Short mmCIF file of C-alpha atoms in Angstrom, two decimals:
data_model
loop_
_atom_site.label_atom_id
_atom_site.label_comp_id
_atom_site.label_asym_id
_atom_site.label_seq_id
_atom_site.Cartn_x
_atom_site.Cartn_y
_atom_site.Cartn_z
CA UNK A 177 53.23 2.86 9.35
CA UNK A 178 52.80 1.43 5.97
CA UNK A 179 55.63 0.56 4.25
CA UNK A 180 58.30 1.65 2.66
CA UNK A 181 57.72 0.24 -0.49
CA UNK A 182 54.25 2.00 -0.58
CA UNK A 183 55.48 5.00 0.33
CA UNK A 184 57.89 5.25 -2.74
CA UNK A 185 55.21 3.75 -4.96
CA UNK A 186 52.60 6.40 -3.89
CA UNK A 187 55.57 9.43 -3.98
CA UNK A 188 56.59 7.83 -7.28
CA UNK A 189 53.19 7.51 -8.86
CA UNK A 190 52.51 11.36 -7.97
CA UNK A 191 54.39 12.99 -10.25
CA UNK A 192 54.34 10.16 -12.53
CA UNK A 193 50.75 10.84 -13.02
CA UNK A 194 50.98 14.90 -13.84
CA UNK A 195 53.47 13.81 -16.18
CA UNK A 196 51.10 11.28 -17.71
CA UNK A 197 48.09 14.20 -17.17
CA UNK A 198 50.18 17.05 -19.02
CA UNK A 199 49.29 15.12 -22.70
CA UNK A 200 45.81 16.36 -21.97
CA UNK A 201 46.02 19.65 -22.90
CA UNK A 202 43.73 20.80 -25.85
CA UNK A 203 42.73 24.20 -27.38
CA UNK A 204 39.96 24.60 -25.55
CA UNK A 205 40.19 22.79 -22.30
CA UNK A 206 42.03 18.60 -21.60
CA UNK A 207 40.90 15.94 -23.32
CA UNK A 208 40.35 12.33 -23.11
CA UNK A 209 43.50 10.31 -23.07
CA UNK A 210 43.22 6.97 -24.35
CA UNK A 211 45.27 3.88 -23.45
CA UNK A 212 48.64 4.90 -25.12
CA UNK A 213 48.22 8.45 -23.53
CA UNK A 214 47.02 10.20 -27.06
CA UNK A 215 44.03 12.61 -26.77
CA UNK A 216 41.04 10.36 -27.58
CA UNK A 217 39.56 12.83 -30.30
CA UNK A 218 36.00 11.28 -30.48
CA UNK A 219 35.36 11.96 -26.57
CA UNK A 220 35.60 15.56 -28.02
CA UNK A 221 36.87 18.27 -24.72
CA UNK A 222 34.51 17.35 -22.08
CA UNK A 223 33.69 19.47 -18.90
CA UNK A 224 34.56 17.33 -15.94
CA UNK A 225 37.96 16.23 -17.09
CA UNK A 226 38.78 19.99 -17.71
CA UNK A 227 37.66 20.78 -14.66
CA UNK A 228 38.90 17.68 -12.80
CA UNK A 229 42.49 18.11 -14.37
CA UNK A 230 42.83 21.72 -13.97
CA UNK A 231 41.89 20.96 -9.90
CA UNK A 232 45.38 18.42 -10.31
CA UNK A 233 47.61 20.87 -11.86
CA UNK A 234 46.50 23.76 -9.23
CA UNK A 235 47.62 20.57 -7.23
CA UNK A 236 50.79 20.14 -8.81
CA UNK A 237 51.58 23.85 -8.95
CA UNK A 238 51.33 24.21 -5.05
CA UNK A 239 53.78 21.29 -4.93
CA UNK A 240 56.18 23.19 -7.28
CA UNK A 241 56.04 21.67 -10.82
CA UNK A 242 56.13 24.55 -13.34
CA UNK A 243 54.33 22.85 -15.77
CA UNK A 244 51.80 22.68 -13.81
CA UNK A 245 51.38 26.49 -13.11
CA UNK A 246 51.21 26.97 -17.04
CA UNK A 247 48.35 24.27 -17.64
CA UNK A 248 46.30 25.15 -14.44
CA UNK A 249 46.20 28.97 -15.86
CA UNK A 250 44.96 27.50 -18.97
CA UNK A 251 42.26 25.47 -17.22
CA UNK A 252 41.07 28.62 -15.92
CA UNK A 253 40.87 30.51 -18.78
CA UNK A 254 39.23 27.81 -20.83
CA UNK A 255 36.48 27.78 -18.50
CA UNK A 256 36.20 31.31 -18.33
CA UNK A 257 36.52 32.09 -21.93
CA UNK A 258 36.48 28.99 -24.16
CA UNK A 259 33.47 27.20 -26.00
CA UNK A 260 32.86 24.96 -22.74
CA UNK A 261 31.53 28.35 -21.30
CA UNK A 262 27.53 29.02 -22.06
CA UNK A 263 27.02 32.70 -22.90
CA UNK A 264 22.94 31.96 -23.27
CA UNK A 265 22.71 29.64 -20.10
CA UNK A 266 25.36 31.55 -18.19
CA UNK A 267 26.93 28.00 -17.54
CA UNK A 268 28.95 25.31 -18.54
CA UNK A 269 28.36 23.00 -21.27
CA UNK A 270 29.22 19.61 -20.57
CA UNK A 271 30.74 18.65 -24.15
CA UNK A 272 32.43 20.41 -26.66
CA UNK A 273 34.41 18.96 -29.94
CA UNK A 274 37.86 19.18 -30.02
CA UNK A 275 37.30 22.16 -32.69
CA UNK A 276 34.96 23.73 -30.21
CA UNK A 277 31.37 23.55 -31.45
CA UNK A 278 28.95 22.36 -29.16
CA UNK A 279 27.79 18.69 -28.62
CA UNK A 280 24.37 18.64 -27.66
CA UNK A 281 23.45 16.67 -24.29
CA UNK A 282 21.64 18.30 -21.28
CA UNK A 283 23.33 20.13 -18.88
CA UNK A 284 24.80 18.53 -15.81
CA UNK A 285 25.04 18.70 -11.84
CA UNK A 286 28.12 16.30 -12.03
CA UNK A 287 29.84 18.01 -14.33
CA UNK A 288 29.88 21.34 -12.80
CA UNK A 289 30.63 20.60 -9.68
CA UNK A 290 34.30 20.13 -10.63
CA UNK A 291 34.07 23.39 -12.25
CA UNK A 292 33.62 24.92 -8.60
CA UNK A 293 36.57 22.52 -7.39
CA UNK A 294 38.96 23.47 -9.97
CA UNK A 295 38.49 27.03 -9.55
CA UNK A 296 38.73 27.04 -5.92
CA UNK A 297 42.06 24.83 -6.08
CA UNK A 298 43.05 27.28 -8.69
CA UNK A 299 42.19 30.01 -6.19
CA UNK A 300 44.08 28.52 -3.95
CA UNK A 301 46.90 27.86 -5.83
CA UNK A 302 46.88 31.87 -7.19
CA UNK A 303 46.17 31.23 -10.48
CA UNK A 304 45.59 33.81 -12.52
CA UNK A 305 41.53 34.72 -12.74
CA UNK A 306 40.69 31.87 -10.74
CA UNK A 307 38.57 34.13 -8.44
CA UNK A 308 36.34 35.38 -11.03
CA UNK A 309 36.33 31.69 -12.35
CA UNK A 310 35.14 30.86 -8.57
CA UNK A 311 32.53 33.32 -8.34
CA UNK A 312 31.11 32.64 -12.06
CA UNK A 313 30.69 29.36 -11.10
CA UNK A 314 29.15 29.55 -7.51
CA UNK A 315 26.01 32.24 -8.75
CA UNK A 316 25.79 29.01 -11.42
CA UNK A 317 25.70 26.72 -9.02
CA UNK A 318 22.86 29.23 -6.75
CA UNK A 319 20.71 29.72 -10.08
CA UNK A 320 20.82 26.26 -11.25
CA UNK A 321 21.45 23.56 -9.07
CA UNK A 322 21.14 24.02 -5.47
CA UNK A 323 17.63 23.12 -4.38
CA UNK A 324 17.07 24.88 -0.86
CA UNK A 325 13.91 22.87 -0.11
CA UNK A 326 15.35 19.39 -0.28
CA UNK A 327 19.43 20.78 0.97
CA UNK A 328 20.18 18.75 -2.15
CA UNK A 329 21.25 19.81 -6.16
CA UNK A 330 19.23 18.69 -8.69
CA UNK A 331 20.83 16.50 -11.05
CA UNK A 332 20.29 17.92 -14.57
CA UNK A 333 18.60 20.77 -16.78
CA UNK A 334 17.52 20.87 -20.46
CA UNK A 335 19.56 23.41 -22.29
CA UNK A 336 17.42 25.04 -24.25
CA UNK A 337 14.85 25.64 -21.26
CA UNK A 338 16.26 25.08 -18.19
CA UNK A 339 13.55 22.51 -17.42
CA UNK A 340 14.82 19.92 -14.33
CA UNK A 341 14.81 16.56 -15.46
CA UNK A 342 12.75 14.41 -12.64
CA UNK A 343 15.76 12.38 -11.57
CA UNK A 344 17.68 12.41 -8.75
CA UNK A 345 21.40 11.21 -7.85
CA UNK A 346 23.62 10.56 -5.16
CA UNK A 347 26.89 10.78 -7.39
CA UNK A 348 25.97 14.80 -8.86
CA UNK A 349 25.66 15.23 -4.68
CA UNK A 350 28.76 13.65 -3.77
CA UNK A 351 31.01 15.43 -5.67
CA UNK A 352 28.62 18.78 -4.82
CA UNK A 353 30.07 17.95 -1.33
CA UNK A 354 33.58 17.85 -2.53
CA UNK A 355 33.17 20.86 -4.35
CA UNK A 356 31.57 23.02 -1.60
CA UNK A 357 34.30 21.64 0.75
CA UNK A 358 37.10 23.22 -1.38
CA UNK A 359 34.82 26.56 -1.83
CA UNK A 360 35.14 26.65 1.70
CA UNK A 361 38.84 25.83 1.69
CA UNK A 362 39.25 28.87 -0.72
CA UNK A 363 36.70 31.45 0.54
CA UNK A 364 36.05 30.49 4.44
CA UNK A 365 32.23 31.05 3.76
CA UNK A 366 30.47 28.93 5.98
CA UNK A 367 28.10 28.89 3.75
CA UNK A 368 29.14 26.10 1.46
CA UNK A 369 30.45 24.30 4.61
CA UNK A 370 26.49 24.14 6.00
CA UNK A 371 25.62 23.09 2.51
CA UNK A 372 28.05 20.23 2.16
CA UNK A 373 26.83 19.23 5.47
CA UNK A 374 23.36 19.10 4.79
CA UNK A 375 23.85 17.31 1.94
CA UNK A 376 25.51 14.63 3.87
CA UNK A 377 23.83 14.32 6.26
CA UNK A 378 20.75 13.25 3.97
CA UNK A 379 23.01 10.56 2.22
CA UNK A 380 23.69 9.35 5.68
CA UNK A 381 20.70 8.57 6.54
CA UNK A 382 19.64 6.82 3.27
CA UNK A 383 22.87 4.30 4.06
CA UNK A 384 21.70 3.67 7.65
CA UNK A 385 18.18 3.12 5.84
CA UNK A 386 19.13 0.56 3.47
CA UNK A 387 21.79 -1.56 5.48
CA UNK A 388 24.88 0.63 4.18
CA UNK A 389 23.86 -0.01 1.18
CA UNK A 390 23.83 3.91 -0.53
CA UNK A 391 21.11 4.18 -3.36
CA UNK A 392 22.38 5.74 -6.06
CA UNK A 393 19.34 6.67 -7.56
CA UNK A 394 15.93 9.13 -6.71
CA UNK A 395 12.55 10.35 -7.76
CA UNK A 396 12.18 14.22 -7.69
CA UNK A 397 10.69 13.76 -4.24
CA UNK A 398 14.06 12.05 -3.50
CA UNK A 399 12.53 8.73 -2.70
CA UNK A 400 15.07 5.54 -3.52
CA UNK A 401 14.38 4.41 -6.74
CA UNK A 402 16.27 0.85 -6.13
CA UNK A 403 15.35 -1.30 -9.15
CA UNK A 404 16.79 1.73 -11.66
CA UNK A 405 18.50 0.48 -14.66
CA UNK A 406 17.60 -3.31 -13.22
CA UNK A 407 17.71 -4.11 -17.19
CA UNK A 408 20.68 -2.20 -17.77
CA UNK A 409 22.84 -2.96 -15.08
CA UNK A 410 26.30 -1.89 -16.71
CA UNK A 411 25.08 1.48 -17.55
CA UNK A 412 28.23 3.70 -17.37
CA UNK A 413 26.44 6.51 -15.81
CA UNK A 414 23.82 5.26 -13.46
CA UNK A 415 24.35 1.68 -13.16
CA UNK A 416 21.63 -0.26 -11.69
CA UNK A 417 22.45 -1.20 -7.74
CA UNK A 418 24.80 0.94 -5.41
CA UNK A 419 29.04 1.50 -6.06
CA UNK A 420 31.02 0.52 -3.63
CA UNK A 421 33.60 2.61 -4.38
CA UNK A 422 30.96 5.45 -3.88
CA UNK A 423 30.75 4.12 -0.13
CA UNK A 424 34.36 4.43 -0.12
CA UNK A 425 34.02 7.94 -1.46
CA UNK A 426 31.29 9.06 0.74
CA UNK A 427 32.97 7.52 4.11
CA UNK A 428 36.15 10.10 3.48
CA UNK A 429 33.82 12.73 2.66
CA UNK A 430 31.91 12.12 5.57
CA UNK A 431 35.20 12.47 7.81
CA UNK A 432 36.15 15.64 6.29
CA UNK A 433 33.01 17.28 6.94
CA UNK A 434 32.85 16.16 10.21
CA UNK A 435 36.17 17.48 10.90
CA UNK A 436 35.50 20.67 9.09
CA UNK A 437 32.36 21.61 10.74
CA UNK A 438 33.83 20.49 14.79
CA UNK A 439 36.70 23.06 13.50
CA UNK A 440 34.42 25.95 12.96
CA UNK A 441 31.38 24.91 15.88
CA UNK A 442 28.94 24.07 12.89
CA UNK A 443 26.83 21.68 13.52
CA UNK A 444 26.81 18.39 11.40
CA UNK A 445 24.44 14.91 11.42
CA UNK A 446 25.49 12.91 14.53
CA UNK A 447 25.57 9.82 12.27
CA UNK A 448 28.86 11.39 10.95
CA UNK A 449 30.60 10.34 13.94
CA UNK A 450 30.39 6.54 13.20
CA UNK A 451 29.07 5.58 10.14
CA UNK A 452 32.41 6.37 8.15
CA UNK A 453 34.04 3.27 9.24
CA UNK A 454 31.20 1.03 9.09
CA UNK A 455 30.61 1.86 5.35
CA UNK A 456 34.17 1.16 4.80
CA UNK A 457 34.04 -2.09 6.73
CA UNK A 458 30.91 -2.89 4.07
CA UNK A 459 32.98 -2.17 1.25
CA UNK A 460 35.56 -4.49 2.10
CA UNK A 461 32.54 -7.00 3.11
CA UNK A 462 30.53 -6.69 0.34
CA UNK A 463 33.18 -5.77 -1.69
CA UNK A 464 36.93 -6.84 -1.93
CA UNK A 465 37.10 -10.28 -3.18
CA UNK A 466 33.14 -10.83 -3.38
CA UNK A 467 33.31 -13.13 -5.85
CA UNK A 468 36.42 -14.59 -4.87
CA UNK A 469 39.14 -12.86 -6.32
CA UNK A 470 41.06 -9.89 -4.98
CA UNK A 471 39.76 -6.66 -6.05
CA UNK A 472 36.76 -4.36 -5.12
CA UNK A 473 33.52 -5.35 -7.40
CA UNK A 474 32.34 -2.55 -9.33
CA UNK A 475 28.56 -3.01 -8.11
CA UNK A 476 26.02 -4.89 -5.82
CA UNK A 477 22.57 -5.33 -5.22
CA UNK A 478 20.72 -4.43 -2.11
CA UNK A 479 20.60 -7.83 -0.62
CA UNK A 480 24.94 -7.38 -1.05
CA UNK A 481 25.58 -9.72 -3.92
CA UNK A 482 27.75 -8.59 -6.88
CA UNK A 483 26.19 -7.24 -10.19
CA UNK A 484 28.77 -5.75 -12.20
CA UNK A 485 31.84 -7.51 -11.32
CA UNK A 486 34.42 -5.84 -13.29
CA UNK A 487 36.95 -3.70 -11.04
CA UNK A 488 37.43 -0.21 -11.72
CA UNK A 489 40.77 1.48 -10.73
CA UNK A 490 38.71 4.54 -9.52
CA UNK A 491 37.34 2.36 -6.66
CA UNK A 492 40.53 0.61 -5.55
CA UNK A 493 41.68 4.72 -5.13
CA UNK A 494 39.01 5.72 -3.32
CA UNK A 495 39.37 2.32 -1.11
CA UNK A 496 43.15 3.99 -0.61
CA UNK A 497 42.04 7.44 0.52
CA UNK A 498 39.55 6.36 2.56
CA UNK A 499 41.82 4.09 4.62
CA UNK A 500 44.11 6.80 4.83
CA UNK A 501 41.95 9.41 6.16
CA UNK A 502 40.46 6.49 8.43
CA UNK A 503 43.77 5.70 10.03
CA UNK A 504 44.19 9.65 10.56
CA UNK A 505 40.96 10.31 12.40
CA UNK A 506 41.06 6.80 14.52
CA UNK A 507 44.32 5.85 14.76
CA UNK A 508 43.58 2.10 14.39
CA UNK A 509 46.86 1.39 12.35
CA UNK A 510 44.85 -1.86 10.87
CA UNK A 511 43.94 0.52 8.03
CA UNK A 512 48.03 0.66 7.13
CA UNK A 513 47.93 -3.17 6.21
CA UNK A 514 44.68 -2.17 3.98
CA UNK A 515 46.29 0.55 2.02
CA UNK A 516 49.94 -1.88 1.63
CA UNK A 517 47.11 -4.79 0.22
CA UNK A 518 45.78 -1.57 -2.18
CA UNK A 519 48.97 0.00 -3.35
CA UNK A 520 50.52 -4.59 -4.02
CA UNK A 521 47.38 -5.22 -6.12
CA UNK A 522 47.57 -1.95 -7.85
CA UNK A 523 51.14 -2.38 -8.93
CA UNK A 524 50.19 -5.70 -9.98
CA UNK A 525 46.82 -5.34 -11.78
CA UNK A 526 46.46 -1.51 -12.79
CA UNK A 527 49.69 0.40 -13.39
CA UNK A 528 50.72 -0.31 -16.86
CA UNK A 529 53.56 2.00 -17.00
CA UNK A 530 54.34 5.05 -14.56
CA UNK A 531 51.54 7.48 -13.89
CA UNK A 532 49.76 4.94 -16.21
CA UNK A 533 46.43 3.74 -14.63
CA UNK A 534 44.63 1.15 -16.48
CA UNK A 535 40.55 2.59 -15.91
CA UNK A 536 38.66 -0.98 -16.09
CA UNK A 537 39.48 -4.70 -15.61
CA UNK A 538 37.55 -8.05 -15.85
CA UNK A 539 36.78 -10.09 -13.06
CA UNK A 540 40.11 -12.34 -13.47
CA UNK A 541 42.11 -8.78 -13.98
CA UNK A 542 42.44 -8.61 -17.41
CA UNK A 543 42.33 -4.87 -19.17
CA UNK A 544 38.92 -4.15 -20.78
CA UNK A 545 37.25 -1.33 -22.12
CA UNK A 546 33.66 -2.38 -21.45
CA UNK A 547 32.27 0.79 -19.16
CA UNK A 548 35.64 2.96 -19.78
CA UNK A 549 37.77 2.82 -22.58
CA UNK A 550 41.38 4.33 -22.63
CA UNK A 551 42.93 6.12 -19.04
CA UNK A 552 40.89 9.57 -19.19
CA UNK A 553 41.58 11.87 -16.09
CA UNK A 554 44.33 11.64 -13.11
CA UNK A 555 42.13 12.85 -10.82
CA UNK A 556 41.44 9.74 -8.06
CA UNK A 557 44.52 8.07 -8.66
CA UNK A 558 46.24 11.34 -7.90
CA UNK A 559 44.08 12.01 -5.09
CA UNK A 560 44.89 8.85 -3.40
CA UNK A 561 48.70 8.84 -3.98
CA UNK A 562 48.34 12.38 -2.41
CA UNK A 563 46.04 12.41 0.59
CA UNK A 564 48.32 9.78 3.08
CA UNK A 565 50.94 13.02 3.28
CA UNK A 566 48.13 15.42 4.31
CA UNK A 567 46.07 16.42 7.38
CA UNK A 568 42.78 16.26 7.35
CA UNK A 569 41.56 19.59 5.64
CA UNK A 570 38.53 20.54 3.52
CA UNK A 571 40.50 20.24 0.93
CA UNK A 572 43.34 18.49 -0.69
CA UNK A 573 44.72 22.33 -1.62
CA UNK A 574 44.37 23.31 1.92
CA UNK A 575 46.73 20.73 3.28
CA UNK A 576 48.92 21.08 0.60
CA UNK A 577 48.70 25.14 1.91
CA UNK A 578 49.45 24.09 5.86
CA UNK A 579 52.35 21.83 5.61
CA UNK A 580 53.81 21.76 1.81
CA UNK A 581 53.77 17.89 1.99
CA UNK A 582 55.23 17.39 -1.80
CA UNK A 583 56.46 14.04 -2.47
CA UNK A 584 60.35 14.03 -2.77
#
């Protein structure tokens, strides 16, 4: 077992961080929170924080916080009938001011996956009008961004014509999965479960392609693209190189689909069976303490040598999720010393204050606000604190559902 100590920290830190999340709430949706916890009002009310924190309130609401049941309703009907909502593109704008008028900016993959995973949390949770929330948001998803040829979404659309931009990304796909894995959770369509496992099943291969290495980045054929952004290799979007804490991401996804479709007789990618751990035995390779001090690196090239060395707190949760869904499907209780080495250096280097994550540091740990400013969503460090309590389900929801594991 892990210890103790991380135990409390992690029970701690949960509702820590909905108390943290709860200053989000806006008119029309949650916004931005910047480093003192204020609603950033420049970052206007953007679509996948609404959609991320109204998935962590249905959370909080199935582990009986009130508070939570009020501000996961109001998720749901901000993204049914607030400005975020697209009456002429029947979908989801990614950016709206704080007053409600539109920002303009294409529309996004990315962004709308979380609308699917906060409705079907919501659904899960019985929120009020999540269902229709659900199904407005799958036909989206059908119409705009599934691409049935390639078993892959497309990553973005103009908004005035609907014309598909010619790139291609892993991320937009990755949190498709994630999203499809909770409609599943919610509706028990297999549907969304063959989906998520077609999608994977393609990423798979690209990582056994390119030495575990994931490409982040594709032509419209979806042929790695792997000197994109070379020249701008901090982008905060699509950074040039692969994210390790994406190969963190994918290796839990990759376990839950896997367990999802063996549950159901679906088939799935063989590669699924083993490729999980090795892609988290990269990331700590490749990763943790690269350049010689402890943390996960932000990026790397393809030959494995750090770009952008500045660590994100997003990646150091996703390295704690994926060790904890590792040591559930293998049993190698290694991965316990892992997550107590995650949880030290987080308590050390990134929790400023309870439910207080700091979102970047510098590669001797000092705060910085060079790809993230301010501490914007809940939603990984939530995640993680969460998922070591839980079976291994579709969906964080779903366990919640099968054994009401609520911290104390």
């Amino acid at each position: 077992m892990t210890t103790l100590m991380t135990r409390q920290l992690f029970d701690a830190q949960t509702w820590s961080l909905l108390a943290f999340g709860k200053r989000s709430r806006t008119e029309h949706g949650f916004g931005w929170l910047d480093d003192v916890g204020s609603i950033a009002a420049e970052r206007g009310v953007q679509l996948w924080i609404t959609g991320r924190m109204t998935h962590c309130f249905a959370l909080g609401h199935l582990m009986g916080d009130p508070d939570c049941t009020v501000l996961s309703a109001h998720g749901v009907a901000c993204l049914l009938d607030g400005p975020l909502r697209d009456d002429d593109t029947a979908a989801w704008l990614c950016t709206v001011n704080l007053d409600g008028t539109p920002q303009p900016g294409p529309l996004r993959a990315y962004d709308h996956s979380f609308v699917i995973l906060a409705a079907a949390s919501a659904r899960m949770a019985e929120v009020p009008r999540a269902q229709e929330l659900l199904d407005a948001a799958l036909l989206a998803f059908d119409r705009l961004w599934w691409d049935e040829a390639a078993g892959m979404v497309v990553d973005s659309r103009n908004r005035e014509t609907l014309a598909v931009d010619d790139y291609r990304g892993a991320n937009a796909n990755m949190h498709t999965v994630e999203a499809l894995l909770a409609a599943y959770s919610a509706t028990h369509d297999p549907l969304h479960l063959r989906r998520a496992a077609r999608i994977t099943g393609r990423i798979a291969h690209e990582v056994v392609t390119h030495a575990f290495r994931l490409p982040e980045h594709f032509d419209d054929s979806w042929n790695a693209v792997l000197d994109y952004n070379r020249d701008r290799p901090t982008d905060a979007v699509r950074p040039y190189g692969s994210k390790v804490g994406h190969w963190l991401e994918w290796a839990r996804l990759m376990v839950q689909v896997r367990v999802a479709c063996t549950a159901v007789g679906i088939g799935y990618d063989p590669l699924l069976d083993s490729l999980p751990t090795g892609m988290y035995r990269k990331a700590l390779q490749e990763g943790w303490g690269a350049d010689g001090e402890q943390g996960f690196v932000y990026t790397v090239d393809f030959d494995g040598y750090p770009v952008v060395r500045e660590r994100m707190s997003w990646v150091l949760c996703e390295g704690i999720s994926a060790a904890e869904t590792l040591r559930q499907i293998t049993g190698d209780n290694s991965y316990e010393h892992d997550i107590d080495t995650y949880a030290a250096w987080a308590r050390e280097h990134l929790i400023e204050d309870p439910g207080q994550w700091r979102g970047e540091l510098d590669s001797q740990d000092r705060p910085i606000s060079a790809a993230w400013s301010g501490k914007p969503d809940i939603y990984h460090a939530l995640q993680a604190m969460l998922i070591g309590r839980l079976p291994i389900t579709p969906s964080l929801a779903e366990g919640l559902l099968r054994t009401g594991a609520s911290p104390a």
